[in-house]
């Protein structure tokens, strides 16, 4: 059993679009408020990475060029990733990071960047970009809100994170958003994702604590501010008619 939850933030120097750091801060504060020891290690593209040292791994979003660099780095350790994920390693991957978990990301010029192939998932860049506010309903933690901005259209053969209430989701067509496979969660939602979605944050933390062999039942927190932010987003951005679609 571990005495501290160890979180790896992968390639923050490359995958850092849309305030992905806010996700880390949210996770850390929610642990701190409950007196649970945790540490975050920022792993750069040239740094050694031993997945067995961590209980939760985060991959953020990045541009196509940065994704290509990260994909090359990730693939050198593909078997270690497969083994860790099959053993239950919790992974949260957002946007560009989500796309890299699949077989490939096909660029607008047709070139395919091979991914980690951890998931039966592929992404093809298309036009127009899928941009805007998004809300989904997830069986694991209710409504999730945020913002999306991606050219890639993703299709996969796993469970989605949720169903689109408003927005585009994985591909703008099938009404699905994100992915769930073992303890891997992928999503296009950022803005960042976790500050406005405390139930999702706690669900990921419980998954990681259980994987670490630490007590995983979390005390509720006074989440008035987080819930107010979540509700305000729903009221202003989702429940109001979207002028672009009127
Ligand atoms: N480059 C990818 C796309 O546009 C991912 C973008 C991102 O991470 N925001 O689909």
mmCIF file of C-alpha atoms and ligand atoms in Angstrom:
data_model
loop_
_atom_site.group_PDB
_atom_site.id
_atom_site.type_symbol
_atom_site.label_atom_id
_atom_site.label_comp_id
_atom_site.label_asym_id
_atom_site.label_seq_id
_atom_site.Cartn_x
_atom_site.Cartn_y
_atom_site.Cartn_z
ATOM 1 C CA UNK A 1 0.000 0.000 0.000
ATOM 2 C CA UNK A 2 1.227 3.484 -0.826
ATOM 3 C CA UNK A 3 1.072 6.395 1.656
ATOM 4 C CA UNK A 4 0.928 9.114 -0.952
ATOM 5 C CA UNK A 5 -0.984 9.349 -4.214
ATOM 6 C CA UNK A 6 1.519 9.774 -7.018
ATOM 7 C CA UNK A 7 0.289 11.654 -10.078
ATOM 8 C CA UNK A 8 2.263 11.997 -13.320
ATOM 9 C CA UNK A 9 1.547 15.052 -15.451
ATOM 10 C CA UNK A 10 2.911 14.044 -18.831
ATOM 11 C CA UNK A 11 4.608 16.463 -21.181
ATOM 12 C CA UNK A 12 3.225 19.732 -19.768
ATOM 13 C CA UNK A 13 5.804 21.506 -21.944
ATOM 14 C CA UNK A 14 4.086 20.194 -25.108
ATOM 15 C CA UNK A 15 0.511 19.280 -24.199
ATOM 16 C CA UNK A 16 -0.691 22.381 -22.397
ATOM 17 C CA UNK A 17 -3.572 23.907 -24.330
ATOM 18 C CA UNK A 18 -6.714 25.150 -22.637
ATOM 19 C CA UNK A 19 -5.484 25.381 -19.056
ATOM 20 C CA UNK A 20 -5.043 21.634 -18.551
ATOM 21 C CA UNK A 21 -3.007 22.524 -15.471
ATOM 22 C CA UNK A 22 -6.279 23.457 -13.780
ATOM 23 C CA UNK A 23 -7.125 19.764 -13.732
ATOM 24 C CA UNK A 24 -4.028 18.989 -11.675
ATOM 25 C CA UNK A 25 -4.687 21.851 -9.273
ATOM 26 C CA UNK A 26 -8.239 20.647 -8.738
ATOM 27 C CA UNK A 27 -7.134 17.094 -8.006
ATOM 28 C CA UNK A 28 -4.407 18.234 -5.612
ATOM 29 C CA UNK A 29 -6.617 20.650 -3.687
ATOM 30 C CA UNK A 30 -9.410 18.106 -3.316
ATOM 31 C CA UNK A 31 -6.884 15.669 -1.848
ATOM 32 C CA UNK A 32 -5.291 18.324 0.396
ATOM 33 C CA UNK A 33 -8.666 19.453 1.765
ATOM 34 C CA UNK A 34 -9.198 15.883 2.914
ATOM 35 C CA UNK A 35 -5.693 15.507 4.354
ATOM 36 C CA UNK A 36 -4.651 12.894 1.780
ATOM 37 C CA UNK A 37 -0.944 13.097 0.865
ATOM 38 C CA UNK A 38 -0.226 13.433 -2.838
ATOM 39 C CA UNK A 39 2.553 14.477 -5.146
ATOM 40 C CA UNK A 40 2.648 15.516 -8.782
ATOM 41 C CA UNK A 41 5.625 14.820 -10.998
ATOM 42 C CA UNK A 42 5.893 16.780 -14.237
ATOM 43 C CA UNK A 43 7.444 14.514 -16.849
ATOM 44 C CA UNK A 44 8.998 16.290 -19.839
ATOM 45 C CA UNK A 45 9.307 14.737 -23.301
ATOM 46 C CA UNK A 46 12.978 13.791 -22.742
ATOM 47 C CA UNK A 47 12.556 12.528 -19.166
ATOM 48 C CA UNK A 48 12.442 8.858 -18.209
ATOM 49 C CA UNK A 49 8.964 7.639 -17.278
ATOM 50 C CA UNK A 50 8.232 4.523 -15.222
ATOM 51 C CA UNK A 51 4.470 4.009 -15.208
ATOM 52 C CA UNK A 52 4.698 1.599 -12.252
ATOM 53 C CA UNK A 53 5.719 4.596 -10.083
ATOM 54 C CA UNK A 54 2.332 6.302 -10.507
ATOM 55 C CA UNK A 55 -1.306 5.895 -9.484
ATOM 56 C CA UNK A 56 -2.750 8.394 -11.958
ATOM 57 C CA UNK A 57 -1.447 9.725 -15.265
ATOM 58 C CA UNK A 58 -2.662 12.879 -17.012
ATOM 59 C CA UNK A 59 -2.232 13.771 -20.668
ATOM 60 C CA UNK A 60 -3.437 17.156 -21.897
ATOM 61 C CA UNK A 61 -4.260 18.700 -25.259
ATOM 62 C CA UNK A 62 -1.831 20.015 -27.836
ATOM 63 C CA UNK A 63 -1.485 21.181 -31.409
ATOM 64 C CA UNK A 64 -1.018 18.692 -34.259
ATOM 65 C CA UNK A 65 2.741 19.378 -34.335
ATOM 66 C CA UNK A 66 3.175 18.826 -30.615
ATOM 67 C CA UNK A 67 1.023 15.717 -30.756
ATOM 68 C CA UNK A 68 3.364 14.241 -33.329
ATOM 69 C CA UNK A 69 6.368 14.689 -31.010
ATOM 70 C CA UNK A 70 4.507 13.223 -28.045
ATOM 71 C CA UNK A 71 3.216 10.279 -30.095
ATOM 72 C CA UNK A 72 6.780 9.342 -31.039
ATOM 73 C CA UNK A 73 7.864 9.429 -27.374
ATOM 74 C CA UNK A 74 4.864 7.454 -26.157
ATOM 75 C CA UNK A 75 5.201 4.683 -28.705
ATOM 76 C CA UNK A 76 8.705 3.760 -27.563
ATOM 77 C CA UNK A 77 7.114 2.430 -24.352
ATOM 78 C CA UNK A 78 3.934 0.950 -25.848
ATOM 79 C CA UNK A 79 4.159 -2.459 -24.137
ATOM 80 C CA UNK A 80 4.679 -0.842 -20.724
ATOM 81 C CA UNK A 81 1.539 1.240 -21.349
ATOM 82 C CA UNK A 82 -0.486 -1.815 -22.393
ATOM 83 C CA UNK A 83 0.574 -3.727 -19.276
ATOM 84 C CA UNK A 84 -0.125 -0.777 -16.954
ATOM 85 C CA UNK A 85 -3.565 -0.047 -18.417
ATOM 86 C CA UNK A 86 -4.580 -3.713 -18.340
ATOM 87 C CA UNK A 87 -3.465 -3.759 -14.670
ATOM 88 C CA UNK A 88 -5.849 -0.848 -14.003
ATOM 89 C CA UNK A 89 -3.640 2.265 -14.109
ATOM 90 C CA UNK A 90 -5.968 5.297 -14.077
ATOM 91 C CA UNK A 91 -5.336 7.650 -17.024
ATOM 92 C CA UNK A 92 -7.101 10.926 -17.792
ATOM 93 C CA UNK A 93 -6.460 12.067 -21.363
ATOM 94 C CA UNK A 94 -7.903 15.281 -22.760
ATOM 95 C CA UNK A 95 -8.318 16.267 -26.420
ATOM 96 C CA UNK A 96 -4.952 15.738 -28.188
ATOM 97 C CA UNK A 97 -3.938 13.304 -25.420
ATOM 98 C CA UNK A 98 -7.221 11.420 -25.876
ATOM 99 C CA UNK A 99 -6.584 11.058 -29.612
ATOM 100 C CA UNK A 100 -3.106 9.636 -28.934
ATOM 101 C CA UNK A 101 -4.525 6.672 -26.994
ATOM 102 C CA UNK A 102 -5.965 5.308 -30.235
ATOM 103 C CA UNK A 103 -4.617 3.612 -33.349
ATOM 104 C CA UNK A 104 -3.915 6.825 -35.252
ATOM 105 C CA UNK A 105 -4.692 10.490 -35.730
ATOM 106 C CA UNK A 106 -5.031 11.324 -39.427
ATOM 107 C CA UNK A 107 -3.869 14.857 -40.213
ATOM 108 C CA UNK A 108 -5.695 17.114 -42.689
ATOM 109 C CA UNK A 109 -3.140 16.199 -45.408
ATOM 110 C CA UNK A 110 -3.923 12.492 -44.989
ATOM 111 C CA UNK A 111 -0.754 11.593 -43.066
ATOM 112 C CA UNK A 112 -1.464 9.283 -40.128
ATOM 113 C CA UNK A 113 0.282 9.791 -36.784
ATOM 114 C CA UNK A 114 0.277 6.357 -35.140
ATOM 115 C CA UNK A 115 -0.964 6.499 -31.536
ATOM 116 C CA UNK A 116 -0.358 4.246 -28.537
ATOM 117 C CA UNK A 117 -3.054 1.838 -29.771
ATOM 118 C CA UNK A 118 -4.232 1.201 -26.210
ATOM 119 C CA UNK A 119 -7.793 1.638 -27.404
ATOM 120 C CA UNK A 120 -9.742 0.454 -30.421
ATOM 121 C CA UNK A 121 -10.151 4.071 -31.517
ATOM 122 C CA UNK A 122 -9.216 6.247 -34.446
ATOM 123 C CA UNK A 123 -9.364 9.947 -35.235
ATOM 124 C CA UNK A 124 -9.550 11.675 -38.608
ATOM 125 C CA UNK A 125 -9.127 15.454 -38.927
ATOM 126 C CA UNK A 126 -11.994 17.196 -40.702
ATOM 127 C CA UNK A 127 -13.645 20.544 -41.350
ATOM 128 C CA UNK A 128 -15.049 22.562 -39.763
ATOM 129 C CA UNK A 129 -13.405 22.440 -36.356
ATOM 130 C CA UNK A 130 -15.847 21.336 -33.682
ATOM 131 C CA UNK A 131 -15.800 24.278 -31.293
ATOM 132 C CA UNK A 132 -18.069 25.473 -28.525
ATOM 133 C CA UNK A 133 -19.618 24.835 -25.152
ATOM 134 C CA UNK A 134 -20.556 21.278 -24.418
ATOM 135 C CA UNK A 135 -22.589 19.357 -21.851
ATOM 136 C CA UNK A 136 -22.871 15.599 -21.621
ATOM 137 C CA UNK A 137 -24.714 13.164 -19.398
ATOM 138 C CA UNK A 138 -22.406 10.523 -17.973
ATOM 139 C CA UNK A 139 -23.498 7.327 -16.216
ATOM 140 C CA UNK A 140 -20.556 7.667 -13.828
ATOM 141 C CA UNK A 141 -21.013 11.201 -12.513
ATOM 142 C CA UNK A 142 -24.051 12.947 -14.010
ATOM 143 C CA UNK A 143 -23.729 16.086 -16.118
ATOM 144 C CA UNK A 144 -20.261 17.170 -17.246
ATOM 145 C CA UNK A 145 -19.804 20.658 -18.724
ATOM 146 C CA UNK A 146 -16.958 22.435 -20.500
ATOM 147 C CA UNK A 147 -15.586 23.618 -23.800
ATOM 148 C CA UNK A 148 -14.380 21.711 -26.867
ATOM 149 C CA UNK A 149 -12.152 22.715 -29.791
ATOM 150 C CA UNK A 150 -10.956 19.969 -32.111
ATOM 151 C CA UNK A 151 -10.627 19.211 -35.801
ATOM 152 C CA UNK A 152 -10.389 15.477 -35.163
ATOM 153 C CA UNK A 153 -13.421 13.210 -35.471
ATOM 154 C CA UNK A 154 -13.039 10.231 -33.147
ATOM 155 C CA UNK A 155 -14.792 6.881 -33.377
ATOM 156 C CA UNK A 156 -14.247 3.915 -31.085
ATOM 157 C CA UNK A 157 -15.636 0.592 -29.985
ATOM 158 C CA UNK A 158 -15.699 1.117 -26.189
ATOM 159 C CA UNK A 159 -18.066 2.763 -23.719
ATOM 160 C CA UNK A 160 -18.296 6.550 -24.115
ATOM 161 C CA UNK A 161 -17.731 8.877 -21.155
ATOM 162 C CA UNK A 162 -21.254 10.150 -21.791
ATOM 163 C CA UNK A 163 -23.943 11.215 -24.254
ATOM 164 C CA UNK A 164 -24.007 14.713 -25.704
ATOM 165 C CA UNK A 165 -26.754 17.011 -24.406
ATOM 166 C CA UNK A 166 -25.390 20.017 -26.247
ATOM 167 C CA UNK A 167 -22.245 20.361 -28.386
ATOM 168 C CA UNK A 168 -20.397 18.031 -30.755
ATOM 169 C CA UNK A 169 -18.600 15.337 -28.758
ATOM 170 C CA UNK A 170 -16.433 12.676 -30.391
ATOM 171 C CA UNK A 171 -17.371 13.373 -33.987
ATOM 172 C CA UNK A 172 -20.441 15.620 -34.176
ATOM 173 C CA UNK A 173 -22.541 12.735 -35.480
ATOM 174 C CA UNK A 174 -23.185 9.831 -33.134
ATOM 175 C CA UNK A 175 -24.049 11.802 -29.971
ATOM 176 C CA UNK A 176 -21.244 10.188 -27.975
ATOM 177 C CA UNK A 177 -18.475 11.934 -26.044
ATOM 178 C CA UNK A 178 -15.204 10.584 -24.720
ATOM 179 C CA UNK A 179 -14.265 7.056 -23.818
ATOM 180 C CA UNK A 180 -14.055 4.736 -20.834
ATOM 181 C CA UNK A 181 -11.953 1.603 -20.898
ATOM 182 C CA UNK A 182 -10.818 -0.075 -17.669
ATOM 183 C CA UNK A 183 -9.566 2.965 -15.693
ATOM 184 C CA UNK A 184 -8.793 5.063 -18.762
ATOM 185 C CA UNK A 185 -10.928 8.166 -19.330
ATOM 186 C CA UNK A 186 -10.606 10.151 -22.526
ATOM 187 C CA UNK A 187 -12.542 13.286 -23.415
ATOM 188 C CA UNK A 188 -12.605 16.334 -25.656
ATOM 189 C CA UNK A 189 -13.908 18.469 -22.793
ATOM 190 C CA UNK A 190 -11.555 21.035 -21.340
ATOM 191 C CA UNK A 191 -11.693 24.602 -20.241
ATOM 192 C CA UNK A 192 -10.265 22.953 -17.968
ATOM 193 C CA UNK A 193 -12.407 19.920 -17.239
ATOM 194 C CA UNK A 194 -12.267 19.263 -13.499
ATOM 195 C CA UNK A 195 -12.785 22.596 -11.643
ATOM 196 C CA UNK A 196 -16.393 22.832 -12.856
ATOM 197 C CA UNK A 197 -17.056 19.107 -12.538
ATOM 198 C CA UNK A 198 -16.265 18.144 -8.938
ATOM 199 C CA UNK A 199 -18.151 14.842 -9.111
ATOM 200 C CA UNK A 200 -15.979 13.733 -12.004
ATOM 201 C CA UNK A 201 -12.862 14.909 -10.153
ATOM 202 C CA UNK A 202 -13.799 12.836 -7.095
ATOM 203 C CA UNK A 203 -14.670 9.830 -9.179
ATOM 204 C CA UNK A 204 -11.217 9.922 -10.805
ATOM 205 C CA UNK A 205 -9.591 10.380 -7.379
ATOM 206 C CA UNK A 206 -11.473 7.425 -5.910
ATOM 207 C CA UNK A 207 -10.371 5.289 -8.838
ATOM 208 C CA UNK A 208 -6.747 6.357 -8.348
ATOM 209 C CA UNK A 209 -6.809 5.866 -4.550
ATOM 210 C CA UNK A 210 -8.237 2.360 -4.962
ATOM 211 C CA UNK A 211 -5.504 1.555 -7.500
ATOM 212 C CA UNK A 212 -2.895 2.835 -5.010
ATOM 213 C CA UNK A 213 -4.334 0.595 -2.295
ATOM 214 C CA UNK A 214 -5.219 3.671 -0.199
ATOM 215 C CA UNK A 215 -8.599 4.224 1.491
ATOM 216 C CA UNK A 216 -10.760 5.418 -1.377
ATOM 217 C CA UNK A 217 -14.061 6.527 0.179
ATOM 218 C CA UNK A 218 -13.900 10.328 -0.013
ATOM 219 C CA UNK A 219 -15.500 12.631 2.533
ATOM 220 C CA UNK A 220 -17.907 15.045 0.817
ATOM 221 C CA UNK A 221 -16.569 18.605 0.480
ATOM 222 C CA UNK A 222 -18.572 21.827 0.737
ATOM 223 C CA UNK A 223 -18.738 22.232 -3.038
ATOM 224 C CA UNK A 224 -21.083 25.246 -3.187
ATOM 225 C CA UNK A 225 -18.683 27.281 -5.345
ATOM 226 C CA UNK A 226 -17.894 24.424 -7.722
ATOM 227 C CA UNK A 227 -21.566 23.545 -8.071
ATOM 228 C CA UNK A 228 -22.441 27.216 -8.618
ATOM 229 C CA UNK A 229 -19.826 27.361 -11.406
ATOM 230 C CA UNK A 230 -21.221 24.170 -12.936
ATOM 231 C CA UNK A 231 -24.802 25.474 -12.760
ATOM 232 C CA UNK A 232 -23.888 28.937 -14.059
ATOM 233 C CA UNK A 233 -22.195 27.311 -17.042
ATOM 234 C CA UNK A 234 -25.291 25.219 -17.717
ATOM 235 C CA UNK A 235 -27.576 28.246 -17.393
ATOM 236 C CA UNK A 236 -25.562 30.705 -19.454
ATOM 237 C CA UNK A 237 -23.913 28.512 -22.029
ATOM 238 C CA UNK A 238 -26.085 25.455 -22.435
ATOM 239 C CA UNK A 239 -29.673 26.230 -21.500
ATOM 240 C CA UNK A 240 -29.680 29.566 -23.373
ATOM 241 C CA UNK A 241 -30.391 29.146 -27.092
ATOM 242 C CA UNK A 242 -27.148 29.075 -29.109
ATOM 243 C CA UNK A 243 -27.264 32.045 -31.550
ATOM 244 C CA UNK A 244 -24.990 30.138 -33.955
ATOM 245 C CA UNK A 245 -27.642 27.473 -34.278
ATOM 246 C CA UNK A 246 -30.751 29.638 -34.192
HETATM 247 N N1 LIG B 1 -4.959 18.616 -32.806
HETATM 248 C C1 LIG B 1 -6.127 17.945 -32.397
HETATM 249 C C2 LIG B 1 -7.403 18.379 -33.106
HETATM 250 O O1 LIG B 1 -7.527 19.517 -33.526
HETATM 251 C C3 LIG B 1 -6.287 18.128 -30.896
HETATM 252 C C4 LIG B 1 -6.490 19.549 -30.536
HETATM 253 C C5 LIG B 1 -6.454 19.788 -29.085
HETATM 254 O O2 LIG B 1 -5.837 19.078 -28.283
HETATM 255 N N2 LIG B 1 -7.117 20.830 -28.742
HETATM 256 O O3 LIG B 1 -8.272 17.556 -33.262
#
